[in-house]
Structure formats: C-alpha cells, structure tokens
Coordinates of C-alpha atoms in Angstrom, one line a residue:
Chain A
M349 CA 107.2 147.0 63.9
T350 CA 103.3 147.5 63.8
F351 CA 101.5 145.6 66.2
A352 CA 97.8 144.7 65.8
V353 CA 97.1 145.7 69.3
E354 CA 99.5 147.4 71.8
F355 CA 98.9 148.3 75.4
Q356 CA 101.1 151.1 76.8
D357 CA 101.1 151.2 80.4
V358 CA 97.4 150.6 80.6
S359 CA 95.4 150.6 84.0
R360 CA 91.5 150.5 84.6
H361 CA 90.5 151.0 88.2
F362 CA 86.9 150.6 89.3
G363 CA 87.2 152.5 92.6
D364 CA 89.7 150.9 94.7
I365 CA 89.8 147.8 92.6
R366 CA 92.7 147.4 90.2
A367 CA 90.9 145.4 87.4
V368 CA 94.0 146.1 85.1
D369 CA 97.1 147.3 86.5
H370 CA 99.9 148.7 84.6
V371 CA 99.7 146.3 81.6
D372 CA 102.1 146.5 78.8
L373 CA 101.4 144.1 76.1
Q374 CA 102.1 143.7 72.3
I375 CA 100.0 141.4 70.0
A376 CA 101.6 140.8 66.7
E377 CA 99.3 140.9 63.6
G378 CA 98.1 137.7 62.3
T379 CA 98.6 135.8 65.7
F380 CA 96.2 133.6 67.7
F381 CA 96.7 135.3 71.1
A382 CA 95.3 134.1 74.1
M383 CA 94.5 135.8 77.4
L384 CA 94.6 133.4 80.1
G385 CA 93.7 133.9 83.9
P386 CA 91.5 133.1 86.8
S387 CA 88.1 134.8 87.0
G388 CA 88.8 138.5 88.1
S389 CA 92.3 138.6 86.9
G390 CA 91.6 141.4 84.4
K391 CA 91.5 139.6 81.0
T392 CA 88.0 140.2 80.1
T393 CA 88.4 143.9 80.9
C394 CA 91.6 144.0 78.8
L395 CA 89.2 142.6 75.9
R396 CA 86.7 145.5 76.7
L397 CA 89.5 147.9 76.5
I398 CA 90.3 146.7 73.0
S399 CA 86.5 146.7 71.7
G400 CA 86.0 150.1 73.2
F401 CA 83.3 149.1 75.7
D402 CA 85.6 150.5 78.4
Q403 CA 88.0 153.2 78.7
P404 CA 91.5 152.8 80.5
S405 CA 91.9 155.0 83.7
S406 CA 95.4 155.7 82.2
G407 CA 98.0 154.6 79.6
H408 CA 97.2 154.1 75.8
I409 CA 96.0 151.6 73.6
R410 CA 97.0 151.6 70.0
I411 CA 95.3 149.4 67.3
F412 CA 97.2 149.1 64.1
D413 CA 99.3 152.1 65.6
T414 CA 96.3 154.4 65.7
P415 CA 95.5 155.7 69.2
S416 CA 92.2 154.4 70.3
E417 CA 91.2 157.2 72.5
G418 CA 87.8 158.5 71.9
V419 CA 87.1 155.9 69.1
P420 CA 83.6 154.4 69.8
P421 CA 83.1 150.5 69.6
N422 CA 81.2 151.0 66.3
R423 CA 84.1 152.5 64.7
R424 CA 86.8 150.2 65.5
Q425 CA 88.2 147.5 63.1
V426 CA 87.6 145.1 65.8
N427 CA 84.5 142.8 66.3
T428 CA 83.8 140.5 69.3
V429 CA 82.3 137.2 69.7
F430 CA 80.5 137.4 73.1
Q431 CA 80.2 134.9 75.7
D432 CA 76.6 134.4 75.7
Y433 CA 76.5 134.9 71.9
A434 CA 74.3 137.9 72.1
L435 CA 72.4 136.8 69.0
F436 CA 69.3 139.0 68.2
P437 CA 66.4 136.8 68.9
H438 CA 63.9 138.5 66.7
M439 CA 66.0 138.2 63.6
N440 CA 66.6 135.0 61.7
V441 CA 70.3 133.7 61.4
R442 CA 70.8 135.3 58.0
D443 CA 69.9 138.8 59.3
N444 CA 71.9 138.2 62.3
V445 CA 75.0 137.7 60.3
A446 CA 74.3 140.4 57.9
Y447 CA 73.4 142.9 60.7
G448 CA 77.0 144.6 60.4
L449 CA 76.4 145.1 56.8
M450 CA 72.8 146.2 57.2
V451 CA 73.9 149.1 59.5
R452 CA 76.4 150.2 57.2
G453 CA 73.9 150.6 54.5
D454 CA 74.9 147.7 52.2
G455 CA 72.1 146.5 49.6
K456 CA 70.1 143.5 50.4
A457 CA 71.5 141.3 47.6
H458 CA 75.1 142.0 48.6
R459 CA 74.1 141.4 52.3
H460 CA 72.5 138.1 51.8
Q461 CA 75.3 136.8 49.8
Q462 CA 77.8 137.9 52.1
A463 CA 75.8 136.2 55.0
E464 CA 75.4 133.2 53.1
E465 CA 79.3 133.1 52.5
M466 CA 79.9 133.6 56.3
L467 CA 77.4 130.7 57.1
S468 CA 79.3 128.4 54.8
L469 CA 82.6 129.6 56.3
V470 CA 81.2 128.3 59.6
K471 CA 79.7 125.3 58.1
L472 CA 76.1 126.4 58.7
D473 CA 75.0 126.4 55.0
G474 CA 71.2 126.2 54.8
F475 CA 70.6 127.7 58.2
G476 CA 69.8 131.1 57.2
D477 CA 66.0 131.1 57.6
R478 CA 66.0 129.6 61.3
K479 CA 65.6 131.8 64.2
P480 CA 68.3 131.7 67.0
A481 CA 66.0 129.8 69.4
Q482 CA 65.9 126.8 67.0
L483 CA 69.6 126.4 67.2
S484 CA 71.9 124.2 69.5
G485 CA 74.3 125.9 71.7
G486 CA 77.3 125.0 69.1
Q487 CA 75.2 126.4 66.1
R488 CA 74.8 129.6 67.8
Q489 CA 78.2 129.9 68.8
R490 CA 79.0 129.6 64.8
V491 CA 76.3 132.0 64.2
A492 CA 78.0 134.5 66.4
L493 CA 81.2 133.9 64.9
A494 CA 79.9 134.6 61.3
R495 CA 78.3 137.6 62.3
A496 CA 81.6 138.9 63.9
L497 CA 83.4 138.2 60.7
V498 CA 81.3 139.6 58.1
N499 CA 82.5 143.0 58.8
R500 CA 86.0 141.7 57.9
P501 CA 87.5 142.9 61.2
R502 CA 91.4 143.3 61.4
V503 CA 91.1 141.8 65.0
L504 CA 88.5 139.3 66.2
L505 CA 87.9 139.3 70.1
L506 CA 86.5 136.2 71.5
D507 CA 85.3 136.3 75.3
E508 CA 85.4 132.7 76.5
P509 CA 83.3 131.7 73.5
L510 CA 83.6 128.0 74.2
G511 CA 82.7 128.0 77.9
A512 CA 78.9 126.9 77.4
L513 CA 79.8 124.1 75.2
D514 CA 80.2 120.6 76.3
L515 CA 83.6 118.9 76.1
K516 CA 83.3 117.1 73.0
L517 CA 82.0 120.0 71.0
R518 CA 84.4 122.3 72.7
E519 CA 87.4 120.3 71.4
Q520 CA 86.0 120.3 68.0
M521 CA 85.3 124.1 67.9
Q522 CA 88.9 124.6 69.3
E523 CA 90.2 123.1 66.1
E524 CA 87.9 124.9 63.8
L525 CA 88.8 128.2 65.4
K526 CA 92.4 127.5 64.9
S527 CA 92.1 126.6 61.3
L528 CA 89.6 129.5 60.7
Q529 CA 92.1 131.9 62.1
Q530 CA 94.9 130.4 59.9
R531 CA 92.8 130.6 56.7
L532 CA 91.6 134.1 57.4
G533 CA 95.1 135.5 58.6
I534 CA 93.3 138.0 61.0
T535 CA 94.5 138.4 64.6
F536 CA 92.3 136.7 67.0
V537 CA 92.4 137.6 70.6
F538 CA 91.0 134.8 72.8
V539 CA 90.0 135.2 76.5
T540 CA 89.8 131.9 78.5
H541 CA 90.3 130.6 82.0
D542 CA 91.0 127.1 80.6
Q543 CA 94.7 126.7 80.4
G544 CA 94.4 123.5 78.0
E545 CA 92.5 125.6 75.5
A546 CA 95.1 128.2 75.8
L547 CA 97.9 126.1 75.4
S548 CA 96.4 124.0 72.5
M549 CA 95.3 127.0 70.3
A550 CA 97.4 130.2 70.8
D551 CA 100.5 131.2 69.0
S552 CA 101.3 133.3 72.0
L553 CA 99.7 133.7 75.4
A554 CA 99.5 136.1 78.3
V555 CA 99.0 134.8 81.8
F556 CA 97.0 137.3 83.9
N557 CA 96.7 137.4 87.8
E558 CA 95.3 140.2 89.9
G559 CA 95.1 142.8 86.9
R560 CA 98.7 142.3 86.0
I561 CA 100.2 140.2 83.1
V562 CA 102.7 137.6 84.8
Q563 CA 104.1 136.2 81.8
V564 CA 103.8 136.3 78.0
G565 CA 105.2 133.9 75.5
P566 CA 104.4 131.1 73.1
P567 CA 102.7 128.2 75.0
Q568 CA 105.8 125.9 75.1
E569 CA 107.7 128.6 77.0
I570 CA 105.0 129.4 79.5
Y571 CA 104.5 125.7 80.3
E572 CA 108.3 124.7 80.3
K573 CA 109.6 127.9 81.8
P574 CA 107.0 129.4 84.2
R575 CA 108.3 132.6 85.4
T576 CA 106.5 132.6 88.8
R577 CA 104.9 130.0 91.0
F578 CA 101.5 131.4 90.1
V579 CA 102.1 130.4 86.4
A580 CA 103.5 127.1 87.3
D581 CA 100.4 126.5 89.3
F582 CA 97.9 127.8 87.0
V583 CA 99.1 126.4 83.7
G584 CA 99.1 122.7 83.9
S585 CA 99.8 121.1 87.3
S586 CA 103.1 121.2 88.8
N587 CA 105.2 120.6 91.9
V588 CA 106.0 123.8 93.2
F589 CA 108.9 124.0 95.8
D590 CA 109.7 126.8 98.3
P591 CA 113.3 127.8 98.5
Q592 CA 113.9 125.5 101.5
I593 CA 112.9 122.5 99.5
T594 CA 114.7 123.6 96.3
I595 CA 118.0 123.8 98.0
R596 CA 117.8 120.1 98.7
F597 CA 117.7 119.5 95.0
A598 CA 119.3 122.3 93.4
N599 CA 121.8 124.2 95.7
V600 CA 120.0 127.3 95.4
A601 CA 117.5 129.0 97.6
R602 CA 114.7 129.8 95.0
W603 CA 111.1 128.9 94.2
S604 CA 111.2 126.1 91.5
S605 CA 108.8 124.0 89.6
L606 CA 108.8 120.4 88.6
R607 CA 106.4 119.1 86.1
P608 CA 104.9 115.7 87.1
E609 CA 105.5 114.1 83.7
T610 CA 109.2 114.8 84.2
V611 CA 109.3 112.8 87.3
S612 CA 109.9 109.1 87.1
L613 CA 109.1 106.6 89.9
T614 CA 111.1 103.6 90.5
P615 CA 110.1 101.0 93.3
A616 CA 113.7 100.7 94.4
P617 CA 114.6 103.8 96.7
D618 CA 118.1 102.9 96.8
A619 CA 118.8 102.8 93.0
T620 CA 121.6 104.9 91.5
G621 CA 120.3 108.3 90.1
V622 CA 117.4 108.5 92.7
L623 CA 117.1 112.2 93.6
A624 CA 114.5 112.0 96.3
R625 CA 112.9 109.0 98.1
G626 CA 109.6 108.6 100.3
H627 CA 106.4 106.9 100.9
V628 CA 103.5 106.9 98.5
R629 CA 100.8 109.1 99.8
S630 CA 97.8 108.7 97.2
T631 CA 97.3 107.7 93.7
R632 CA 95.0 109.3 91.2
Y633 CA 93.7 107.3 88.0
L634 CA 93.8 109.5 84.9
G635 CA 93.0 107.1 82.2
S636 CA 95.9 107.3 80.2
S637 CA 98.3 107.7 83.4
I638 CA 98.3 107.5 87.1
R639 CA 99.4 110.5 89.3
V640 CA 101.3 109.2 92.3
T641 CA 102.0 111.5 95.3
V642 CA 105.0 110.8 97.2
D643 CA 105.6 112.3 100.5
V644 CA 109.7 113.0 100.4
G645 CA 109.6 114.6 104.0
G646 CA 108.8 118.3 104.1
A647 CA 107.3 118.2 100.7
D648 CA 105.0 116.3 98.4
I649 CA 106.2 115.5 94.9
T650 CA 103.6 114.0 92.2
A651 CA 104.9 112.0 89.4
Q652 CA 103.2 111.0 86.4
H653 CA 103.3 107.2 86.2
P654 CA 102.1 104.9 83.2
A655 CA 98.8 103.4 83.6
S656 CA 100.2 100.2 82.1
A657 CA 103.0 99.8 84.8
P658 CA 102.4 98.3 88.2
V659 CA 100.9 101.0 90.6
P660 CA 102.7 101.1 93.8
Q661 CA 100.3 100.8 96.8
P662 CA 100.0 103.8 99.3
G663 CA 102.7 103.6 102.0
A664 CA 105.2 101.7 99.7
E665 CA 108.6 103.4 99.8
V666 CA 109.7 104.6 96.3
G667 CA 112.4 106.6 94.6
L668 CA 111.9 109.5 92.3
T669 CA 114.1 110.6 89.5
W670 CA 114.2 113.4 86.9
A671 CA 116.4 115.1 84.6
T672 CA 118.3 118.0 86.3
D673 CA 117.2 120.7 83.9
A674 CA 113.5 119.6 84.5
L675 CA 113.6 121.5 87.8
H676 CA 112.8 124.9 86.7
L677 CA 113.8 127.8 89.0
M678 CA 111.5 130.9 89.2
D679 CA 110.5 134.1 91.0
Q680 CA 108.1 134.3 93.9
D681 CA 105.8 136.6 92.1
Chain B
M383 CA 43.6 112.5 93.6
R384 CA 40.3 113.8 95.1
S385 CA 37.2 111.6 94.8
D386 CA 34.7 114.4 95.5
R387 CA 35.7 116.7 92.8
S388 CA 32.4 116.5 91.0
G389 CA 30.5 117.1 94.2
A390 CA 32.4 120.4 95.0
S391 CA 32.2 121.8 91.4
L392 CA 28.5 122.8 91.4
T393 CA 29.0 124.8 94.6
L394 CA 32.0 126.1 93.0
K395 CA 30.2 126.8 89.8
C396 CA 27.4 128.7 91.6
A397 CA 29.9 130.8 93.5
A398 CA 31.9 131.6 90.4
I399 CA 28.6 132.5 88.5
G400 CA 27.5 134.6 91.4
G401 CA 30.8 136.4 91.7
L402 CA 30.7 137.2 87.9
L403 CA 27.2 138.4 88.0
F404 CA 28.1 140.7 90.9
L405 CA 30.9 142.3 89.0
H406 CA 29.2 142.6 85.8
L407 CA 25.5 143.0 86.3
P408 CA 25.8 146.7 87.3
I409 CA 27.6 147.1 83.9
L410 CA 24.9 145.4 82.0
L411 CA 22.3 147.6 83.8
I412 CA 24.2 150.8 82.6
F413 CA 23.9 149.5 79.1
L414 CA 20.2 148.7 79.5
Y415 CA 19.4 152.3 80.7
A416 CA 21.0 153.7 77.7
F417 CA 18.0 152.4 75.7
T418 CA 15.3 153.3 78.3
T419 CA 12.4 155.7 77.5
E420 CA 12.3 157.3 81.0
E421 CA 14.6 160.1 81.4
R422 CA 14.5 161.2 85.1
S423 CA 14.6 157.9 87.0
Y424 CA 15.9 154.5 87.0
Q425 CA 12.7 152.4 87.5
F426 CA 12.8 148.8 86.5
P427 CA 11.9 147.2 84.2
P428 CA 12.4 150.3 81.9
P429 CA 8.9 151.4 80.7
G430 CA 10.1 151.1 77.1
L431 CA 13.2 150.8 74.9
T432 CA 14.4 153.6 72.4
L433 CA 17.4 154.7 70.4
Q434 CA 16.7 158.3 70.7
W435 CA 19.3 158.9 73.5
F436 CA 22.2 158.1 70.9
A437 CA 20.9 161.0 68.7
V438 CA 20.5 163.3 71.6
T439 CA 24.1 162.5 72.9
W440 CA 25.5 163.0 69.3
N441 CA 24.0 166.4 69.2
R442 CA 25.1 167.7 72.8
A443 CA 28.2 169.9 72.3
D444 CA 29.3 169.4 75.9
V445 CA 29.7 165.7 75.5
W446 CA 32.0 166.2 72.6
T447 CA 34.0 168.9 74.4
A448 CA 34.5 166.5 77.3
L449 CA 35.3 163.6 75.1
S450 CA 37.9 165.5 73.0
L451 CA 39.7 166.8 76.1
S452 CA 39.8 163.2 77.5
L453 CA 41.3 161.9 74.2
K454 CA 43.7 164.8 74.1
V455 CA 44.8 164.2 77.8
A456 CA 45.0 160.4 77.5
T457 CA 47.0 160.7 74.2
V458 CA 49.6 163.2 75.4
S459 CA 50.0 161.9 78.8
T460 CA 50.4 158.4 77.3
A461 CA 53.1 159.8 74.8
I462 CA 55.0 161.4 77.7
A463 CA 54.8 158.3 79.7
L464 CA 56.2 156.2 76.8
V465 CA 59.3 158.4 76.4
M466 CA 59.9 159.0 80.1
G467 CA 59.0 155.5 81.3
T468 CA 61.3 153.7 78.6
L469 CA 64.2 155.9 79.5
C470 CA 63.8 155.6 83.0
A471 CA 63.4 151.9 82.8
A472 CA 66.5 151.5 80.3
A473 CA 68.6 153.7 83.1
M474 CA 67.6 151.3 85.9
V475 CA 68.1 148.2 84.2
R476 CA 71.5 149.2 82.5
T477 CA 73.4 150.9 85.2
R478 CA 74.0 150.6 88.9
F479 CA 74.3 153.8 90.9
F480 CA 73.8 155.1 94.5
G481 CA 70.1 155.5 95.2
R482 CA 69.0 153.4 92.3
E483 CA 66.5 151.5 94.5
V484 CA 65.2 154.9 96.1
I485 CA 64.7 156.2 92.4
S486 CA 62.9 152.9 91.4
L487 CA 60.6 153.3 94.3
L488 CA 60.0 157.0 93.8
V489 CA 58.9 156.2 90.2
I490 CA 56.4 153.5 91.2
L491 CA 55.0 155.5 94.1
P492 CA 52.4 157.4 92.4
I493 CA 50.4 154.4 91.5
A494 CA 50.6 153.1 94.9
L495 CA 49.7 156.3 96.7
P496 CA 45.9 156.9 96.9
G497 CA 45.0 159.2 94.0
I498 CA 43.7 161.8 96.4
I499 CA 47.3 162.0 97.8
T500 CA 48.5 162.6 94.4
G501 CA 45.8 165.0 93.5
I502 CA 46.3 167.2 96.5
S503 CA 50.3 167.3 96.3
L504 CA 49.9 168.3 92.5
R505 CA 47.3 170.9 93.2
S506 CA 49.5 172.5 95.9
A507 CA 52.5 172.3 93.9
F508 CA 50.7 174.0 91.1
N509 CA 49.7 176.7 93.4
L510 CA 52.9 177.2 94.8
A511 CA 54.5 177.4 91.4
E512 CA 51.5 179.6 90.3
I513 CA 50.8 177.3 87.2
P514 CA 47.2 178.1 86.2
Y515 CA 44.9 175.1 85.8
S516 CA 44.7 173.9 82.1
T517 CA 44.8 170.9 80.0
F518 CA 48.4 171.1 80.6
T519 CA 47.9 170.6 84.3
I520 CA 45.7 167.6 83.8
I521 CA 48.1 166.1 81.5
L522 CA 50.9 166.3 84.0
G523 CA 48.8 164.8 86.7
H524 CA 48.0 161.9 84.4
A525 CA 51.3 161.4 83.2
T526 CA 52.4 160.8 86.9
F527 CA 50.8 157.2 87.1
C528 CA 50.9 156.5 83.2
I529 CA 54.8 156.5 83.4
V530 CA 54.6 154.0 86.2
V531 CA 52.5 151.7 83.9
V532 CA 55.1 152.1 81.2
Y533 CA 58.2 152.0 83.6
N534 CA 56.8 148.5 85.1
N535 CA 56.4 147.1 81.8
A536 CA 59.6 148.2 80.2
V537 CA 61.5 147.1 83.1
A538 CA 60.4 143.6 82.8
R539 CA 61.2 143.4 79.2
F540 CA 64.5 145.1 79.5
R541 CA 65.5 142.5 82.0
R542 CA 64.8 139.8 79.6
L543 CA 67.0 141.7 77.0
S544 CA 70.5 140.4 77.3
G545 CA 72.8 143.4 77.9
S546 CA 75.4 142.1 75.5
M547 CA 72.8 142.3 72.8
I548 CA 73.3 146.0 72.7
E549 CA 76.9 145.9 72.9
A550 CA 77.0 143.3 70.2
S551 CA 74.9 145.8 67.9
L552 CA 77.3 148.6 68.7
D553 CA 80.4 146.3 68.0
L554 CA 78.9 145.5 64.6
G555 CA 79.1 149.2 63.6
A556 CA 75.6 150.3 64.3
N557 CA 75.3 153.7 66.0
S558 CA 72.9 154.2 69.2
F559 CA 70.0 155.2 66.9
Q560 CA 70.3 151.9 64.9
T561 CA 70.7 149.9 67.9
F562 CA 67.5 151.4 69.4
R563 CA 65.6 150.8 66.1
Y564 CA 66.8 147.4 65.0
V565 CA 67.7 145.8 68.5
I566 CA 66.0 147.4 71.2
L567 CA 62.6 148.4 69.8
P568 CA 61.7 145.0 68.3
N569 CA 62.3 143.4 71.5
I570 CA 60.4 145.8 73.9
G571 CA 57.9 147.0 71.1
T572 CA 55.0 144.9 72.2
A573 CA 55.6 145.9 76.0
L574 CA 55.5 149.5 74.9
L575 CA 52.3 149.0 72.9
A576 CA 50.7 147.0 75.9
S577 CA 51.6 149.6 78.4
G578 CA 50.8 152.3 76.0
M579 CA 47.1 151.1 75.9
L580 CA 46.9 150.4 79.5
A581 CA 48.2 153.9 80.4
F582 CA 45.7 155.4 77.7
A583 CA 42.8 153.5 79.3
L584 CA 43.8 154.6 82.9
S585 CA 44.0 158.1 81.9
F586 CA 40.8 158.1 79.9
D587 CA 38.6 157.2 82.9
E588 CA 40.8 158.9 85.6
V589 CA 38.6 161.0 88.2
I590 CA 40.3 161.7 91.3
V591 CA 43.7 163.3 90.2
T592 CA 41.7 165.1 87.4
T593 CA 39.4 166.8 90.0
F594 CA 42.3 168.3 91.6
T595 CA 44.3 169.2 88.6
A596 CA 41.6 170.5 86.3
G597 CA 40.2 174.0 86.3
Q598 CA 36.9 174.8 84.6
Q599 CA 37.4 172.2 82.1
S600 CA 35.8 168.7 82.3
T601 CA 37.0 165.4 81.1
L602 CA 34.6 162.8 80.1
P603 CA 34.6 161.3 83.9
I604 CA 34.1 164.5 85.4
W605 CA 31.5 165.4 83.0
M606 CA 29.5 162.1 83.9
L607 CA 30.1 162.8 87.6
N608 CA 28.4 166.2 87.3
E609 CA 25.7 164.8 84.8
L610 CA 24.5 162.3 87.7
V611 CA 23.4 165.0 90.0
R612 CA 21.4 166.8 87.3
P613 CA 18.1 165.0 86.4
R614 CA 18.0 166.1 82.9
Q615 CA 18.4 163.6 80.0
R616 CA 19.8 161.1 82.3
P617 CA 20.2 158.2 79.8
V618 CA 22.7 160.5 77.9
T619 CA 25.3 159.6 80.7
N620 CA 24.6 155.9 80.1
V621 CA 25.1 156.2 76.4
V622 CA 28.4 157.8 77.2
A623 CA 29.2 155.2 79.9
M624 CA 28.7 152.5 77.3
I625 CA 30.9 154.1 74.9
V626 CA 33.7 154.7 77.5
V627 CA 33.3 150.9 78.5
L628 CA 33.7 150.1 74.9
V629 CA 36.7 152.3 74.2
T630 CA 38.6 151.2 77.2
F631 CA 37.9 147.7 77.0
V632 CA 39.4 147.1 73.6
P633 CA 42.8 148.4 74.3
I634 CA 43.1 146.6 77.7
L635 CA 42.2 143.3 75.9
A636 CA 44.7 144.0 73.1
A637 CA 47.1 144.8 75.8
Y638 CA 46.7 141.6 77.5
Y639 CA 47.1 139.6 74.4
L640 CA 50.2 141.5 73.3
T641 CA 52.1 141.0 76.6
R642 CA 51.0 137.3 76.7
G643 CA 52.2 136.5 73.3
G644 CA 55.6 138.6 73.8
E645 CA 57.2 135.8 75.8
D646 CA 59.0 134.3 73.2
T647 CA 60.3 137.4 71.3
A648 CA 62.8 138.7 73.9
G649 CA 65.3 137.4 76.0
H650 CA 67.0 134.0 75.9
G651 CA 70.4 135.1 76.1
K652 CA 72.0 131.7 75.2

C-alpha cells in the first residue's frame, strides 16, 4: 500500500537534543491526520521534515513512495499553512493566493481565475483586492489556506493554524477545515497541542512526547485505550493509578487509567456495587457537569457528576462505581 | 497642565532660532560668497555680486576631474555596500551561530571608530599588501563605512520580515531567486534605497579616510581642502561647496522620507 507520507526510523537531533527520535509513521492517503503533543515534543519538527525545511539526521522519509532526500521544499507536492500565516504584506489577497501559480509561470488570467476559485472555496469571495493588513485574524487564516491549496498539493501541512484564533472562531474553522478536507480528498497533516481539536477533527492521530510517537490510532482508540500514562494524562483528563492502587481494583500490579465520565457517584457509600469509597475533597463546576474529586485513601478519583443532580458537599462520604472494563490497563511509558 | 506654557515659549523660541542660525548661517555665508566679486578675501559685506564664478568653475578641468572621481567612488562603494551589507544583514538575522555578536560588532565598528584610525589602519594594510594607491583603494576605504549604513538599515528591516514568509515562498514553489525578487526585495527595497542614498552622501563628502587611502588623486572634498590654502579664484570653492550641499541634501532628504513611509510595508507577521 502506498502511503501519503511514510517515516522510516527518522531521527532529527539538534546537538544533544533529540527533537525527533526514531520515529516510524505511516499516514494513509486522503486522511485527516493530527500530530498531537505538548510544545517541544517534536511534532512541528516532523512537519518541517515533511515540508523539506529540515532534513532528518538519520532515517528516511517517503512522500507517495518517493524518497524525499535532496528534494527541496519548492519541488515537493506538499504545501504548508504556517502558524503565523506568513502572508506577503506587500501583495493583495489575490496575488497572495496566486503566488504559487505566478512563480510557476502561469498566465495572469488563469492565475486570477484560480485565485478567485480558491477564495470562494474558503468563503472569501470579493476580498481579492484587500491587503492582508486589512483582514481579521480569521480571514488571514483563510487566505493562508487558499494560498496553500492553489498549487493543488497532495499533502497539506497545517502548523497549529488555529492557535491565534479565539474560541468561537476556532470551533467554526475546525468544522470548515474538516469539511474542506473531505471535499478535496487530499491528505491533511495537522499539528496541534490542543487534544480536543485533534480528537474532534482527525481520522487518525499520533501522540508525541519527547521526540517519540507514544501512540498512533483513531481518536476513539487513543481516548479509550491510552497505551501509556502520558497519553491518558495528555488526551482528555483521566484518573491515572500507579500499580499499587490498580491492584486494589483489578488484581494486577500495572498502571491504569479511569476516565472521569465512566465513574458515577452515589451518596450511599455502602450500596451494592460500590468499588471505592471516600470523602469528597473538592468540586469543580464545568457548566454541563461537575467534576467531583474524592479521596479514597492513597489516591484521588475524579468523577463526572451531572450538574442537575444534587452536589455532595466537601467532606461528605460517598461511594464510587464504574464498569469493570472502564478501568484501562496500560504501560508506564 | 502647566499654566506658564506661553511664558516659557518665547525664551524657547529664541533659543531654537539661535540654535538654527548657529547651525545654518555659515552655510548661507558659503552660498553668499559664491556670488562675491572679491576673489582673494572674504570681506563682509561682499563688495559686489556676480555670477561669473559659475562660468569659471565650469571651465576648470580640475573641478571636473575631482567631481567625476567623487561620483565614481561614491557610486561603486555604495554598490559594494548594498550587496555586502544586505547579505551580511540577512545572515545575521536568519541564522544563529557561535561568534555572531562579535561579527555584528566588527561590522559596525568602522563607523564607531574615528575615521583617522580607519584611515591609518587601511593605509598600513595597503602598504603591507603592497597595493598601490588608486581609485580602487579609495573605494575600499569608503566601502568600510558604507557597508555599516546599509547593514544597519537592512538588519532593522529584516527583523520586521517574518521568517516564515520566506519559507512560505519556497513552500509555494518559488526558487531562491524568485523569493528574493518577489518577497524579500519588495519588503526591504525602501530600506536599501534609503541606505544607499545615505551611503552615497557619506562617501561623497568623506575627507579623513580618503586622505589616507588616496594617492595623487583628489576627490571633491580633498580638492576643496587644497583649494582653501591657495588664494586663487576663491569663490570657485564656494560654488563647488554649494553644489556639494545640494547634491548630498537631496538624497538624504529622500532617504528620510523613504524610511519613514516604509513602516507599513514590511512586517506584521500575524
């Protein structure tokens, strides 16, 4: 099978720093792929290795089964939407979008027609004559997107493109990006440190930590079956138990993860089916629900409690229950 | 709010006018004596006014030789400075390497050093390397400080140029030349033009470094210096001085307007 992008044991070291450390990765053609990780985890470096702005210290990268060694950025069928958009301030929006065609030598009429088409794709019809400085952040984001798509890349790289937008706009752009990707059918590789964004948009995602990929898989699998405690912690929030605590609930001395929404709270600690009991330490109101943290002796367990139900007071004794398969066993790292 | 604003302003006005007169009256006097009928001394007021010195100047071959040498030196050293200064600025802004700050300081040093030091060191260097004094050595001497002017302006403008803009251009399929032509140059163009004009003006009236690096040739300022000690057709010097003022004033003024207006053309990454 041909992959859009394939990493074969790729490392990128900057002096002593292993920015990318023995990464193997396959990105299937036509998928929306997210690279998720905290800052400095190597995800942006991976993106730059694909775009060609950085070269691996060792290993190989293949783009559509073609080795990418020695292929400069301007000859890869890959385009990038930059984090700061990197629009050309001295050109109007139309010339910005048509830039890729202009340097290729396409005629003016064709260039402008293509640029207008791309602008309408990102819902910016009629903005061609404006300068980037006259646009809002969200509009600049769309121009950057149109500019990257005008060359009809086979892979589109997006480097934290929504980072500078406010929450409402970000959610709107998430949906638009997703539907754009489905309509165009090209591979999107999306770098983000926002786990919510990665989960909601990606068909498949890779979780990065300290230059390595900790886990790759569809969002649901990553969320429900985190392979290590780092993934459990970083993707969503979770109760992570060390082996000494796990053994109390599951009879195995391994690390485990329990998602708060799988835990329910009962005011009667002696009721049947209660797996742990303890005193309420704190509560946190989240609007649609309340997070209740319970000290069960040696560990805290956070449960997600419906906001409509009566909230136990701190100090109250409560019981906790969960389905036995909700406790997910995992590796330390 | 100060209530004594109007009271202080009269004194301030006088001081300001006094300062301006102090700065510019001598220049006006030079202009005035370009028209005097007395050719041996500067007596005030001039005994009469005439335009004959313009014609005399026009017909003096030594003025033309000096002027053409000055123009040649200024043009070539500005051209060298534009290329080297821009490249140097680009390297300094785009990369981090060991000794970067030291190199940056070394580039700026020629303008901070007294011209006499630059002059002496260049002269000894030329002697050591056995390079005969010529137009070439004058150009080299001038290029040392012209580069600084270009470098300083270019660095400031490069800093405002978002680094990912260059990457975006390459990413979209442009080669290095196209990136320079369509992205970098439009954004640093006005800074280069302005610094080029400044460099030209600096080179055009440079005396000290030129004294040490020129052989038998005279640039226009050197020619003027020599002319002052010779009491022959004195107003010719004034005519030339007036032309020099006008020739250097225009590019400096243009440079000022260009860099001022350039603020909204570059930068703003987001």
